[in-house]
mmCIF file of C-alpha atoms in Angstrom:
data_model
loop_
_atom_site.group_PDB
_atom_site.id
_atom_site.type_symbol
_atom_site.label_atom_id
_atom_site.label_comp_id
_atom_site.label_asym_id
_atom_site.label_seq_id
_atom_site.Cartn_x
_atom_site.Cartn_y
_atom_site.Cartn_z
ATOM 1 C CA MET F 1 106.719 128.534 86.470
ATOM 2 C CA GLU F 2 106.737 124.897 87.495
ATOM 3 C CA VAL F 3 103.341 123.806 88.762
ATOM 4 C CA ARG F 4 102.090 120.659 90.436
ATOM 5 C CA LEU F 5 99.347 118.820 88.513
ATOM 6 C CA GLU F 6 97.435 116.347 90.621
ATOM 7 C CA GLN F 7 93.827 115.223 91.147
ATOM 8 C CA ASP F 8 92.655 117.058 87.991
ATOM 9 C CA THR F 9 93.817 120.450 89.249
ATOM 10 C CA VAL F 10 96.826 122.747 89.497
ATOM 11 C CA TRP F 11 98.549 123.302 92.851
ATOM 12 C CA LEU F 12 100.709 126.323 93.766
ATOM 13 C CA ARG F 13 102.523 127.448 96.906
ATOM 14 C CA GLN F 14 102.089 130.971 98.293
ATOM 15 C CA GLU F 15 105.471 131.981 96.854
ATOM 16 C CA GLN F 16 104.337 130.884 93.407
ATOM 17 C CA MET F 17 101.079 132.838 93.682
ATOM 18 C CA SER F 18 103.117 135.842 94.778
ATOM 19 C CA GLU F 19 105.205 135.512 91.610
ATOM 20 C CA LEU F 20 102.166 134.833 89.416
ATOM 21 C CA PHE F 21 100.261 137.902 90.572
ATOM 22 C CA GLY F 22 103.251 140.193 91.148
ATOM 23 C CA ARG F 23 102.508 140.890 94.826
ATOM 24 C CA GLU F 24 104.329 140.339 98.112
ATOM 25 C CA ARG F 25 103.721 137.080 99.927
ATOM 26 C CA SER F 26 102.073 138.967 102.817
ATOM 27 C CA VAL F 27 99.397 140.243 100.402
ATOM 28 C CA ILE F 28 98.749 136.707 99.146
ATOM 29 C CA THR F 29 98.553 135.491 102.768
ATOM 30 C CA LYS F 30 95.934 138.155 103.571
ATOM 31 C CA HIS F 31 93.816 137.183 100.552
ATOM 32 C CA LEU F 32 94.101 133.475 101.382
ATOM 33 C CA ARG F 33 92.990 134.137 104.944
ATOM 34 C CA ASN F 34 89.973 136.098 103.660
ATOM 35 C CA VAL F 35 89.004 133.452 101.075
ATOM 36 C CA PHE F 36 88.665 130.905 103.876
ATOM 37 C CA ALA F 37 87.334 133.263 106.604
ATOM 38 C CA GLU F 38 84.531 134.452 104.306
ATOM 39 C CA GLU F 39 83.782 130.800 103.457
ATOM 40 C CA GLU F 40 84.224 131.438 99.753
ATOM 41 C CA LEU F 41 86.044 128.109 99.715
ATOM 42 C CA ASP F 42 86.552 125.276 102.178
ATOM 43 C CA GLU F 43 90.168 125.200 103.343
ATOM 44 C CA GLU F 44 90.271 121.465 104.046
ATOM 45 C CA SER F 45 89.348 120.395 100.518
ATOM 46 C CA ASN F 46 91.381 123.068 98.698
ATOM 47 C CA VAL F 47 94.721 122.931 100.525
ATOM 48 C CA GLN F 48 97.310 120.139 100.673
ATOM 49 C CA ASN F 49 100.231 119.962 103.086
ATOM 50 C CA LEU F 50 103.055 118.154 101.289
ATOM 51 C CA HIS F 51 106.650 117.342 102.086
ATOM 52 C CA ILE F 52 108.991 118.579 99.378
ATOM 53 C CA ALA F 53 112.733 118.207 98.917
ATOM 54 C CA GLY F 54 114.749 120.781 100.812
ATOM 55 C CA SER F 55 112.052 121.524 103.385
ATOM 56 C CA ASP F 56 112.042 120.186 106.930
ATOM 57 C CA LYS F 57 108.311 120.779 107.392
ATOM 58 C CA PRO F 58 105.221 120.328 105.201
ATOM 59 C CA VAL F 59 104.545 123.005 102.589
ATOM 60 C CA ARG F 60 101.008 124.237 101.867
ATOM 61 C CA PHE F 61 99.798 123.923 98.289
ATOM 62 C CA TYR F 62 96.601 125.622 97.088
ATOM 63 C CA ASN F 63 94.458 124.269 94.257
ATOM 64 C CA LEU F 64 93.160 126.061 91.165
ATOM 65 C CA ASP F 65 89.956 127.219 92.875
ATOM 66 C CA VAL F 66 92.008 129.050 95.495
ATOM 67 C CA ILE F 67 94.359 130.493 92.849
ATOM 68 C CA ILE F 68 91.378 131.868 90.924
ATOM 69 C CA SER F 69 89.830 133.330 94.080
ATOM 70 C CA VAL F 70 93.080 135.066 94.988
ATOM 71 C CA GLY F 71 93.451 136.257 91.384
ATOM 72 C CA TYR F 72 90.108 138.031 91.591
ATOM 73 C CA ARG F 73 91.182 139.772 94.819
ATOM 74 C CA VAL F 74 94.738 140.858 93.993
ATOM 75 C CA ASN F 75 95.242 144.448 92.895
ATOM 76 C CA SER F 76 98.204 144.416 90.502
ATOM 77 C CA GLN F 77 98.923 144.502 86.771
ATOM 78 C CA HIS F 78 99.342 140.716 86.789
ATOM 79 C CA GLY F 79 96.077 140.364 88.700
ATOM 80 C CA THR F 80 94.302 142.574 86.164
ATOM 81 C CA ARG F 81 95.646 140.514 83.248
ATOM 82 C CA PHE F 82 94.600 137.344 85.045
ATOM 83 C CA ARG F 83 91.047 138.672 85.530
ATOM 84 C CA GLN F 84 90.862 139.728 81.868
ATOM 85 C CA TRP F 85 92.014 136.276 80.767
ATOM 86 C CA ALA F 86 89.649 134.451 83.160
ATOM 87 C CA THR F 87 86.699 136.624 82.169
ATOM 88 C CA ARG F 88 87.400 136.048 78.452
ATOM 89 C CA ILE F 89 87.545 132.263 78.970
ATOM 90 C CA LEU F 90 84.341 132.306 81.025
ATOM 91 C CA HIS F 91 82.604 134.456 78.387
ATOM 92 C CA GLU F 92 83.671 132.086 75.587
ATOM 93 C CA HIS F 93 82.483 129.097 77.552
ATOM 94 C CA LEU F 94 79.106 130.608 78.351
ATOM 95 C CA THR F 95 78.417 131.919 74.831
ATOM 96 C CA ARG F 96 79.740 128.880 72.931
ATOM 97 C CA GLY F 97 78.892 126.208 75.458
ATOM 98 C CA TYR F 98 82.510 124.993 75.507
ATOM 99 C CA THR F 99 86.066 126.270 75.770
ATOM 100 C CA LEU F 100 88.967 125.273 73.526
ATOM 101 C CA ASN F 101 92.603 125.155 74.491
ATOM 102 C CA ARG F 102 94.012 126.052 71.071
ATOM 103 C CA GLN F 103 97.589 125.146 71.949
ATOM 104 C CA ARG F 104 96.575 121.690 73.204
ATOM 105 C CA LEU F 105 94.313 121.197 70.172
ATOM 106 C CA GLU F 106 97.144 122.074 67.759
ATOM 107 C CA THR F 107 99.600 119.812 69.601
ATOM 108 C CA ASN F 108 97.130 116.929 69.594
ATOM 109 C CA ALA F 109 96.417 117.484 65.887
ATOM 110 C CA ARG F 110 100.140 117.281 65.076
ATOM 111 C CA GLU F 111 100.478 114.102 67.141
ATOM 112 C CA LEU F 112 97.456 112.585 65.399
ATOM 113 C CA GLU F 113 98.888 113.428 61.968
ATOM 114 C CA ALA F 114 102.201 111.802 62.921
ATOM 115 C CA ALA F 115 100.390 108.681 64.156
ATOM 116 C CA LEU F 116 98.320 108.480 60.960
ATOM 117 C CA LEU F 117 101.492 108.754 58.882
ATOM 118 C CA LEU F 118 102.989 105.812 60.804
ATOM 119 C CA VAL F 119 99.824 103.756 60.310
ATOM 120 C CA ARG F 120 99.825 104.508 56.561
ATOM 121 C CA LYS F 121 103.499 103.517 56.280
ATOM 122 C CA ALA F 122 102.859 100.314 58.207
ATOM 123 C CA ALA F 123 99.801 99.499 56.081
ATOM 124 C CA HIS F 124 101.863 99.834 52.906
ATOM 125 C CA SER F 125 104.924 97.970 54.180
ATOM 126 C CA PRO F 126 105.994 94.988 52.053
ATOM 127 C CA GLU F 127 105.906 92.653 55.079
ATOM 128 C CA LEU F 128 102.302 93.530 55.905
ATOM 129 C CA LEU F 129 101.196 93.333 52.276
ATOM 130 C CA ALA F 130 102.884 89.932 51.850
ATOM 131 C CA ASP F 131 101.296 88.629 55.063
ATOM 132 C CA THR F 132 97.859 89.893 53.969
ATOM 133 C CA GLY F 133 98.295 88.192 50.587
ATOM 134 C CA ARG F 134 99.155 84.871 52.233
ATOM 135 C CA ARG F 135 96.060 85.069 54.441
ATOM 136 C CA ALA F 136 93.849 85.822 51.435
ATOM 137 C CA VAL F 137 95.268 82.817 49.496
ATOM 138 C CA SER F 138 94.849 80.425 52.423
ATOM 139 C CA ALA F 139 91.281 81.551 53.150
#
């Protein structure tokens, strides 16, 4: 699923939440209405109306806080898996004091290793060694 990342959060449309949680859009609409009616979240700061290609009117996008709130309300297999995942992450964070994104950590580690390899190659290049030798002689 393609998501919008902006202002340090994830943004989804109702259709995307419907797909994510495996429920009809009308069910998502009902949960969204309740999230705001019960003042669980403030609608103004958690919803963006954006113009997107192919649409003649603004489309409502909901941020991660809203997505999580809906995920805890939806009754479906996808909703259950979401709640299990969210609860596991919250548990890890509370018991460890931090949460790790293993995939991001592994990707960053590979990128760091590649960068270190480039630095080592550059440090041992004949041009750099010759230039360093000239500076040492002239000093």
